[in-house]
PDB file of C-alpha atoms in Angstrom:
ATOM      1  CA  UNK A   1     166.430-144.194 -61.085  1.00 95.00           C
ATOM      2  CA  UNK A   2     167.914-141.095 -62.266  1.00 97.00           C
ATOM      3  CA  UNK A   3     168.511-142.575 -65.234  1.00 96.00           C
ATOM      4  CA  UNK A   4     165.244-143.659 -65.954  1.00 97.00           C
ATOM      5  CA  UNK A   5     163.950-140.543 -64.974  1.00 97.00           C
ATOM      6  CA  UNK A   6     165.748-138.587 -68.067  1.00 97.00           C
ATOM      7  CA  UNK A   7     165.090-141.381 -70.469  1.00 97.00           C
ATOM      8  CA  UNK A   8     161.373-140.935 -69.711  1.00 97.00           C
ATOM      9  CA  UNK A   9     161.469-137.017 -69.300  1.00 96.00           C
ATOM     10  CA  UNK A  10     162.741-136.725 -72.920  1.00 96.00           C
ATOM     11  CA  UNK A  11     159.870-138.917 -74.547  1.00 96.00           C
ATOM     12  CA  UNK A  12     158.588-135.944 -76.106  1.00 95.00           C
ATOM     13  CA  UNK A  13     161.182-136.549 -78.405  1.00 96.00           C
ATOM     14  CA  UNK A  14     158.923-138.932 -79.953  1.00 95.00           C
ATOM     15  CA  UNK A  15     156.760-136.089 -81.431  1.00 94.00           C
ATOM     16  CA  UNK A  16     159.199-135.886 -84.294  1.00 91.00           C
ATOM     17  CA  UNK A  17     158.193-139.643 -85.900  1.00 93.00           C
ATOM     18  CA  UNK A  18     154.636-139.901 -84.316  1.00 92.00           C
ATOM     19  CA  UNK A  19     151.737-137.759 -85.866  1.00 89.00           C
ATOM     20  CA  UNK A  20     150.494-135.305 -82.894  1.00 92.00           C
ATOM     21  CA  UNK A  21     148.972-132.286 -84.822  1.00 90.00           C
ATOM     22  CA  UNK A  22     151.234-129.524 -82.368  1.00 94.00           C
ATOM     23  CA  UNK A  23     153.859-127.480 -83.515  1.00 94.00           C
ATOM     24  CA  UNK A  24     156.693-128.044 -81.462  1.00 94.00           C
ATOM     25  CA  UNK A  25     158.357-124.765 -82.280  1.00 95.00           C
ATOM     26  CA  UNK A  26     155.159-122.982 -80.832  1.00 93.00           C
ATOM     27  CA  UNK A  27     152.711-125.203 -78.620  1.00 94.00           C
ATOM     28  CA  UNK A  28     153.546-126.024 -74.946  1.00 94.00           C
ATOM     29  CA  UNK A  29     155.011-128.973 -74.137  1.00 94.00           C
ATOM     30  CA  UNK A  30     152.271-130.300 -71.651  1.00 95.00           C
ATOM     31  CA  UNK A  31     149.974-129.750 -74.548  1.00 96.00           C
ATOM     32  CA  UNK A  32     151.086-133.260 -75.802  1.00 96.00           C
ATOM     33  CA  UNK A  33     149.542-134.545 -72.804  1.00 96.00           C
ATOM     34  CA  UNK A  34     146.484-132.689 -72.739  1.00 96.00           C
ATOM     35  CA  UNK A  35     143.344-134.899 -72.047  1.00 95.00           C
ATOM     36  CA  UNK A  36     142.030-133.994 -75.971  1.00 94.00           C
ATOM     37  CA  UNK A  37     145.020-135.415 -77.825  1.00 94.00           C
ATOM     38  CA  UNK A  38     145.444-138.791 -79.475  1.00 92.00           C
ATOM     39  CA  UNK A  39     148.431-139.522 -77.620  1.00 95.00           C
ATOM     40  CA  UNK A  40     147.989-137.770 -74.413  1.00 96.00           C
ATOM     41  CA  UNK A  41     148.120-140.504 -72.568  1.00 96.00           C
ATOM     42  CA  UNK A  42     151.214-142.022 -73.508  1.00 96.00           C
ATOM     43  CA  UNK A  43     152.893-138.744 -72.297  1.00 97.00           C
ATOM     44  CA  UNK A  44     151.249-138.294 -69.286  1.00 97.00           C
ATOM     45  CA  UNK A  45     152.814-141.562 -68.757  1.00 97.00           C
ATOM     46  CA  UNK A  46     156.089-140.910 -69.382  1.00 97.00           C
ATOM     47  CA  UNK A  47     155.834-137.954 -66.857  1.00 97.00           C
ATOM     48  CA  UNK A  48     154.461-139.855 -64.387  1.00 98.00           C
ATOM     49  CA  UNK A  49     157.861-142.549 -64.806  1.00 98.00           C
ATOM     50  CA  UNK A  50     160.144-139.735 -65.038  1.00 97.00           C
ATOM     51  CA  UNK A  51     158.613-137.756 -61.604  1.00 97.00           C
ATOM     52  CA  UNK A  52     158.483-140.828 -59.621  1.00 98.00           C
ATOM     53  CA  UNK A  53     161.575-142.424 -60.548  1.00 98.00           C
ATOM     54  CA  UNK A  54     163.704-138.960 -59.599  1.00 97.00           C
ATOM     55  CA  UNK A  55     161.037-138.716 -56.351  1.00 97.00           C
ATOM     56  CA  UNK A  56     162.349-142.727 -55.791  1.00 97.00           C
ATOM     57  CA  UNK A  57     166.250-140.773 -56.185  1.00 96.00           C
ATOM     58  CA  UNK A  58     165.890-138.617 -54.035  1.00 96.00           C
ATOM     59  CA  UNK A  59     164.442-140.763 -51.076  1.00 95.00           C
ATOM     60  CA  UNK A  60     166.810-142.787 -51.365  1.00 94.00           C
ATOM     61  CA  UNK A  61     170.354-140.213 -51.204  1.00 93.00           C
ATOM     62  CA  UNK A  62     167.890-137.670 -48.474  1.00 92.00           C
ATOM     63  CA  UNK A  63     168.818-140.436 -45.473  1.00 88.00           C
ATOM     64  CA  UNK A  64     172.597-140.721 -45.444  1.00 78.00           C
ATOM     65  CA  UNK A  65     173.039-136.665 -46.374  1.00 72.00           C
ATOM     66  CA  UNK A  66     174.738-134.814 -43.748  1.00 84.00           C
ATOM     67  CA  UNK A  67     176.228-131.652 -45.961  1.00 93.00           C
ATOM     68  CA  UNK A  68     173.597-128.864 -45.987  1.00 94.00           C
ATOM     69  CA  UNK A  69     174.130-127.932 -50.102  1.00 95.00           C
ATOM     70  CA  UNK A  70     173.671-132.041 -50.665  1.00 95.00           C
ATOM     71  CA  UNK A  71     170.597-132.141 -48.682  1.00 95.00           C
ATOM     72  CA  UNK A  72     169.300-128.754 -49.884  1.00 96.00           C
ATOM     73  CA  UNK A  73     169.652-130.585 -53.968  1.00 97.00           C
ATOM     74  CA  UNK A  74     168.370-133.661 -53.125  1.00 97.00           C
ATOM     75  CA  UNK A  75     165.437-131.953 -51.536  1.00 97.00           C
ATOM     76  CA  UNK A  76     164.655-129.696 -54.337  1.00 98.00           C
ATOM     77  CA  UNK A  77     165.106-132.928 -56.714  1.00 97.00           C
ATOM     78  CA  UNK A  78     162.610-134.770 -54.725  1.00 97.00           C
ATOM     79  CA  UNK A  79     160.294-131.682 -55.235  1.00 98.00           C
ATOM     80  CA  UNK A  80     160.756-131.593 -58.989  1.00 98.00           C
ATOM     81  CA  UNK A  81     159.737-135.543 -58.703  1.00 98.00           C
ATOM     82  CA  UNK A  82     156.662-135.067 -56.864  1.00 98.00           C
ATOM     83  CA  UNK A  83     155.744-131.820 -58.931  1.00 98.00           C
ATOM     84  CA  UNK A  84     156.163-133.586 -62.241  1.00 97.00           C
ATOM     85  CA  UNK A  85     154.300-136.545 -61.069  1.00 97.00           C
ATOM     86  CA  UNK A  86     151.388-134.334 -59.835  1.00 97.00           C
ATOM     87  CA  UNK A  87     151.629-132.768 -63.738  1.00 95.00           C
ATOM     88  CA  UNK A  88     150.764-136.284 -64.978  1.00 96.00           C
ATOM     89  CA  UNK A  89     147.959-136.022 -63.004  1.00 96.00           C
ATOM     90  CA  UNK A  90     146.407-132.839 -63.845  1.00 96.00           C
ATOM     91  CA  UNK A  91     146.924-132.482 -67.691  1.00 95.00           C
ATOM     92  CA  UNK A  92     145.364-129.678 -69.828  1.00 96.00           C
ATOM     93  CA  UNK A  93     141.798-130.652 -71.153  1.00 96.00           C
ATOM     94  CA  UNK A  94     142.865-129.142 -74.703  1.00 95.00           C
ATOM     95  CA  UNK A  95     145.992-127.068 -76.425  1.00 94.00           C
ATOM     96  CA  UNK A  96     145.505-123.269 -76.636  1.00 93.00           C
ATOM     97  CA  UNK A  97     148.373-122.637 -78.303  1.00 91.00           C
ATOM     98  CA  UNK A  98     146.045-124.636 -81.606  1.00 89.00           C
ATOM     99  CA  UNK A  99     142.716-124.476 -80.937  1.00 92.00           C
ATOM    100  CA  UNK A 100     141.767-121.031 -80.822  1.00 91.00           C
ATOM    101  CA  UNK A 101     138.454-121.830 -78.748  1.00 94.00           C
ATOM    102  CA  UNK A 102     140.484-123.602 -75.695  1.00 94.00           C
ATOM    103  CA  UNK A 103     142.448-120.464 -75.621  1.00 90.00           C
ATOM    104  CA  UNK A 104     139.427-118.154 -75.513  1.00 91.00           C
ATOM    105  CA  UNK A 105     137.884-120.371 -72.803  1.00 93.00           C
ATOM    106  CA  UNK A 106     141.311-120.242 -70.841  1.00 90.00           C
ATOM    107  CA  UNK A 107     141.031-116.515 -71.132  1.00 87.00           C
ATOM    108  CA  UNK A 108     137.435-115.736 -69.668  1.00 90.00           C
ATOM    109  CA  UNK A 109     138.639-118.914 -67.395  1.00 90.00           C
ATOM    110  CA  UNK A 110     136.041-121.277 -68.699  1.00 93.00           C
ATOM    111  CA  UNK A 111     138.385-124.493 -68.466  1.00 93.00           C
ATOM    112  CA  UNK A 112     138.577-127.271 -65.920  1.00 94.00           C
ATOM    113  CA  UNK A 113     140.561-126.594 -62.516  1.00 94.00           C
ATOM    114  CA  UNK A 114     143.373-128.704 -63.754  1.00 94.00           C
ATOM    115  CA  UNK A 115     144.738-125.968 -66.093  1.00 94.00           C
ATOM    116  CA  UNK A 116     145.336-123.609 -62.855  1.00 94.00           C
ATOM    117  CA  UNK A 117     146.695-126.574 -60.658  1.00 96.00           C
ATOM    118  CA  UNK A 118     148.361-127.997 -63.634  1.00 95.00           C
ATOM    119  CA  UNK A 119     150.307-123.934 -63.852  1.00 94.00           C
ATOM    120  CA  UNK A 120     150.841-124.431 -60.682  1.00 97.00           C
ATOM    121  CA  UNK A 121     152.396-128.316 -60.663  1.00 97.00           C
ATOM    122  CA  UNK A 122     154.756-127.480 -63.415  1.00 96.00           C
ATOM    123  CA  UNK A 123     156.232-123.567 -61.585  1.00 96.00           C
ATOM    124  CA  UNK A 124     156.522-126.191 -58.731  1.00 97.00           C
ATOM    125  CA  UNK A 125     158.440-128.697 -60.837  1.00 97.00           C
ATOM    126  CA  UNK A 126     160.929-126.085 -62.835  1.00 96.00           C
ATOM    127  CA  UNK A 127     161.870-124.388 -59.392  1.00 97.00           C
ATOM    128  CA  UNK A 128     162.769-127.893 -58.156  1.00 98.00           C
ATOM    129  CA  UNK A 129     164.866-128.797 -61.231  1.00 97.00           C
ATOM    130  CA  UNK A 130     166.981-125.565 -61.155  1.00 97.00           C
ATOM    131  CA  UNK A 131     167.101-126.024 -57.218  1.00 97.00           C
ATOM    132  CA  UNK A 132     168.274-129.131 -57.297  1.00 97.00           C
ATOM    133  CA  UNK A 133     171.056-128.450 -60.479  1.00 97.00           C
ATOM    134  CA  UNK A 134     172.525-125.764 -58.058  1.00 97.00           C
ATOM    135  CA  UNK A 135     172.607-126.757 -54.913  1.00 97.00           C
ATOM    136  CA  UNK A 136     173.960-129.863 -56.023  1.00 97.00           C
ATOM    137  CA  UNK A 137     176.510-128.289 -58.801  1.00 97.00           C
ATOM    138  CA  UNK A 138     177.645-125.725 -55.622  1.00 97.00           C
ATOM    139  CA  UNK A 139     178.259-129.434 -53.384  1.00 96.00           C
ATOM    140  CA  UNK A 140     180.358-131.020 -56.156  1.00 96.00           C
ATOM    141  CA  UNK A 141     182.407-127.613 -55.840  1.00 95.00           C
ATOM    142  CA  UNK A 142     182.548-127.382 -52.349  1.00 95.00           C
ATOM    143  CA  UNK A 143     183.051-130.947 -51.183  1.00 93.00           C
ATOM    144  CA  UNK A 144     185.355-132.205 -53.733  1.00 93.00           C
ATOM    145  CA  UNK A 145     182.514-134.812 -55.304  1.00 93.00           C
ATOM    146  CA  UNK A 146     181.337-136.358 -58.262  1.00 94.00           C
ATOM    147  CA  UNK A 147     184.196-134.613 -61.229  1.00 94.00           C
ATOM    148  CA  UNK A 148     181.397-134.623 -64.390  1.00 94.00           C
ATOM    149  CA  UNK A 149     179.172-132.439 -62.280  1.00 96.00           C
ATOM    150  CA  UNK A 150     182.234-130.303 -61.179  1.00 95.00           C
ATOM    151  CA  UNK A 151     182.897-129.926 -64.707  1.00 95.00           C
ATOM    152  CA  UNK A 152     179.846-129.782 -66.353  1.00 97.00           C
ATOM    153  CA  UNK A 153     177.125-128.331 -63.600  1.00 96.00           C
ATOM    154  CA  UNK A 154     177.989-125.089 -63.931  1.00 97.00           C
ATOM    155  CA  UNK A 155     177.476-125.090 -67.925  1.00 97.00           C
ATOM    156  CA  UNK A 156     174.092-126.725 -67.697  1.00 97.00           C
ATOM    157  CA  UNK A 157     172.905-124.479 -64.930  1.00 96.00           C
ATOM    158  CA  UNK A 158     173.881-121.417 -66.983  1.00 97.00           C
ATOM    159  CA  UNK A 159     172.057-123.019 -70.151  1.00 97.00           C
ATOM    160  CA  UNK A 160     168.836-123.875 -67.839  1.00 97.00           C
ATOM    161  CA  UNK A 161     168.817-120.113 -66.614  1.00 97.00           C
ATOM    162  CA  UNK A 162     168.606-118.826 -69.729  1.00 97.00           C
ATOM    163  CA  UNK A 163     166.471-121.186 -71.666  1.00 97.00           C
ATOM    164  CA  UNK A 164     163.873-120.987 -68.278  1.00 96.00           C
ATOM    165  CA  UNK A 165     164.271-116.868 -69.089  1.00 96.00           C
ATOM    166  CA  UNK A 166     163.249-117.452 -72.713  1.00 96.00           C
ATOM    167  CA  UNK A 167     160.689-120.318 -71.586  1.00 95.00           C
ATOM    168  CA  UNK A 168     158.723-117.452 -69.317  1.00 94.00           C
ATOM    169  CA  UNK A 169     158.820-114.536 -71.557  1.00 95.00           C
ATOM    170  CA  UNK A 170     157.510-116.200 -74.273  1.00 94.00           C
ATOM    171  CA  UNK A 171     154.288-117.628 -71.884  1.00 92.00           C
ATOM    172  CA  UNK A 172     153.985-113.745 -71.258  1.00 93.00           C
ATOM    173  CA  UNK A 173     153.718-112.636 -74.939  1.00 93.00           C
ATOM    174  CA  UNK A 174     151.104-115.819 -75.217  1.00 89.00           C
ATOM    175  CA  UNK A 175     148.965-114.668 -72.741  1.00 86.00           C
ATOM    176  CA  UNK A 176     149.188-111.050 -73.420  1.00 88.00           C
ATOM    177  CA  UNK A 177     147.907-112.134 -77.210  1.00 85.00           C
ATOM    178  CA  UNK A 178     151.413-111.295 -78.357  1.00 88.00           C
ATOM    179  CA  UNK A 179     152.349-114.748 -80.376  1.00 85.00           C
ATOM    180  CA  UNK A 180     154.040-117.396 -78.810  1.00 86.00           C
ATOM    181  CA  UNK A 181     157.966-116.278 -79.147  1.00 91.00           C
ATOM    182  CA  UNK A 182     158.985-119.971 -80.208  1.00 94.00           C
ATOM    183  CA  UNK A 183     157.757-120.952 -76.349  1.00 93.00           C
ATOM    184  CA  UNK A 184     157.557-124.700 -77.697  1.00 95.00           C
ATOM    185  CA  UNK A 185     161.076-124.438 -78.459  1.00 96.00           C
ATOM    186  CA  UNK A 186     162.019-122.660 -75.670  1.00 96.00           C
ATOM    187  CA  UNK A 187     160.113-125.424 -73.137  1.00 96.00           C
ATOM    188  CA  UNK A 188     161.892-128.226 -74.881  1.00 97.00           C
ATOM    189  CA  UNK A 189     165.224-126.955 -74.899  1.00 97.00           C
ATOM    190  CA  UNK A 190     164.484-126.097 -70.731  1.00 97.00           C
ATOM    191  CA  UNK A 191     163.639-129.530 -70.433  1.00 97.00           C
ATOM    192  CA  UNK A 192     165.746-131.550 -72.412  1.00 97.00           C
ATOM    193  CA  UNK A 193     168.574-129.555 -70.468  1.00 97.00           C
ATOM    194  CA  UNK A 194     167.259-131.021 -67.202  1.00 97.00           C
ATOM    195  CA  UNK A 195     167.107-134.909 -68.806  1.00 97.00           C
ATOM    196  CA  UNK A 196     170.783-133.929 -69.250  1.00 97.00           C
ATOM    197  CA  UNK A 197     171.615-132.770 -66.031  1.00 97.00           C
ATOM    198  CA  UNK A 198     169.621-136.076 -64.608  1.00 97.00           C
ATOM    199  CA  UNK A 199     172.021-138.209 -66.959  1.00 97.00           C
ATOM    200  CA  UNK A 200     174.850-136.256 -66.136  1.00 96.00           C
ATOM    201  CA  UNK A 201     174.412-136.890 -62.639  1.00 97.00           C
ATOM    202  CA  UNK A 202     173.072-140.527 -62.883  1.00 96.00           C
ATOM    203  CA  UNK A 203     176.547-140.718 -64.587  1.00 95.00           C
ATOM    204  CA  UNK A 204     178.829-138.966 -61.254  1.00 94.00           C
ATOM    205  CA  UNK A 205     177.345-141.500 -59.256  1.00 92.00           C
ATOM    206  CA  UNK A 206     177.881-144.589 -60.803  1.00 84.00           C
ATOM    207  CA  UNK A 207     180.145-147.113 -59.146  1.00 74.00           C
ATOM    208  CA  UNK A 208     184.066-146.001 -59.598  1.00 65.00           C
ATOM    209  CA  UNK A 209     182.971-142.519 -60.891  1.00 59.00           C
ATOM    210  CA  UNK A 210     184.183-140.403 -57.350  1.00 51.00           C
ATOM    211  CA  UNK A 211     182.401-140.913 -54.310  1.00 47.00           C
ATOM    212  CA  UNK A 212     181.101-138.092 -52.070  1.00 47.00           C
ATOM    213  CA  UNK A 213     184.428-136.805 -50.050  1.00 41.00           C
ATOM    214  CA  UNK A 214     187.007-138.386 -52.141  1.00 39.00           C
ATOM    215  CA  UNK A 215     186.804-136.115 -55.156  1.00 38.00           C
ATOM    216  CA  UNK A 216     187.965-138.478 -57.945  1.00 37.00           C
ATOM    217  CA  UNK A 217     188.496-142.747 -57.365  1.00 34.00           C
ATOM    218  CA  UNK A 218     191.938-143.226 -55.177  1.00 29.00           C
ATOM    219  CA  UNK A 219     192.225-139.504 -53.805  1.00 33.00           C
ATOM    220  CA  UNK A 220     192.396-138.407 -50.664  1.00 34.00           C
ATOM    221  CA  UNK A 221     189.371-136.355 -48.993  1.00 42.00           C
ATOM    222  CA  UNK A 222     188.882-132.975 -49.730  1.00 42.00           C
ATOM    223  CA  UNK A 223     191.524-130.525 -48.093  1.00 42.00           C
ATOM    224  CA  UNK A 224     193.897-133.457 -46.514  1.00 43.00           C
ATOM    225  CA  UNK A 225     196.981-134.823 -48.008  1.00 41.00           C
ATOM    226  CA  UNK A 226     197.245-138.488 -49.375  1.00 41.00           C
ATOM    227  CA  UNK A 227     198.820-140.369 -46.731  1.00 41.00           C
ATOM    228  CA  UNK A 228     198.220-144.084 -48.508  1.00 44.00           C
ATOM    229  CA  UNK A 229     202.167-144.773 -49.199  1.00 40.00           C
ATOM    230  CA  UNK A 230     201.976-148.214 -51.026  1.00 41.00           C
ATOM    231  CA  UNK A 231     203.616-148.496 -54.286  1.00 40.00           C
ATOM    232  CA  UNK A 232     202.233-150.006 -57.257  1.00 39.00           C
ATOM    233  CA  UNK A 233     203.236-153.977 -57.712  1.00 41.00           C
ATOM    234  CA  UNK A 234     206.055-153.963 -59.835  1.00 37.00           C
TER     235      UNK A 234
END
C-alpha cells in the first residue's frame, strides 16, 4: 500500500511528456487537477489512489501499535491519507497562478467553496506527512527498528522542512501579488520528498528488512544482549 501510495503521489511527474499548459516551475501543483484542465481528472485520480492506499497503511499497522512515537506516525500518516483523499475531492475550479481572471476572482473571493476547503484539505495533508516522517523517523531511533529509516529519516525530514519553508513563503509572495518565488518548484520538490519517504519506508518494512524490536534481521531486541548461542553449520 505504501508503495502504491508514492507511485501514485508522484504522477505529476507525467506533466513533463503530457501537454498541460502550467508551468511547473511557477503554478501550484493541485492546479493540474483543477476542474478547468484537460487532464484534471487523471490527477485527481492519482490523488485519490495515493490518499487511500497510505489511509489503507495506516489502518492496517494502527491495531498491533503499542509504542506511543509508532502510534503517534501511523496516526499522522493515516491523516495525510484521508487529507489527500479529501483533496481529490475538492479540486480548484481553475489555476490562478495562469489565468489572471481566476486569480482576481480568488482575490475578491468570487470562486467556488472548494478552493477554501481544498486550502484547507491540503494544510491538513502536509502536517500529516511531516507528522508522520517524524514521529516515525524518532521510533526507528528509539526502538531499534526498520535500519533505512534509521539511516535515512532524518535526511528526508530535514529536506521536507525546508522545502515545506520554501513551499509557504512562496504562497505568501503569491498572494501578496509578489510573484510566485518558483512555488511550483518548491511544491514538487515537498512532495516528491514525501513519495520518497513513503518508498523508503514501504522499503524498512518489507519481509527480512528488520522487524519492529529486533533492529536489523538476526539481532537481538533493543538494549538486551544476544543470547542465541548456535553456531553456523560447518
Amino acid at each position: 500500500m505504501l508503495l502504491l501510495s508514492a507511485v501514485a503521489y508522484t504522477a505529476w511527474v507525467l506533466e513533463v511528456v503530457l501537454s498541460t499548459g502550467l508551468d511547473p516551475v511557477q503554478a501550484y501543483l493541485s492546479e493540474l487537477a483543477a476542474e478547468d484542465q484537460p487532464l484534471g481528472g487523471l490527477f485527481r485520480a492519482t490523488d485519490l489512489v495515493a490518499g487511500l492506499a497510505v489511509l489503507a497503511a495506516a489502518a492496517l499497522a494502527l491495531p498491533g501499535g503499542r509504542r506511543p512515537w509508532a502510534v503517534t506516525g501511523w496516526a499522522a500518516l493515516a491523516l495525510f491519507g484521508a487529507a489527500t483523499a479529501a483533496d481529490s475531492r475538492l479540486p480548484l475550479s481553475c489555476a490562478p497562478t495562469s489565468d489572471e481572471m481566476c486569480a482576481a476572482r480568488e482575490t475578491a473571493g468570487l470562486v467556488p467553496a472548494t478552493h477554501t476547503a481544498h486550502a484547507v484539505t491540503s494544510s491538513l495533508a502536509v502536517l500529516g506527512a511531516l507528522g508522520g516522517l517524524t514521529a516515525l523517523t524518532v521510533a526507528a531511533r528509539r526502538y531499534g527498528w526498520w535500519p533505512p529509516v534509521r539511516r535515512y529519516g532524518p535526511w528526508l525530514l530535514g529536506a521536507e522542512l525546508l522545502a515545506t519553508g520554501w513551499s509557504l513563503g512562496a504562497i505568501a509572495a503569491f498572494e501578496a501579488g509578489r510573484g510566485t518565488w518558483a512555488l511550483g518548484a518548491g511544491q514538487r520538490l515537498q512532495v516528491l520528498l514525501v513519495a520518497l519517504w513513503l518508498a523508503l519506508l514501504a522499503a524498512a518494512l518489507r519481509p527480512g528488512a528488520g522487524e519492529p524490536g529486533t533492529g536489523e534481521p538476526g539481532a537481538a531486541p533493543a538494549g538486551r544482549p544476544r543470547t542465541d548461542r548456535r553456531r553456523e553449520p560447518a
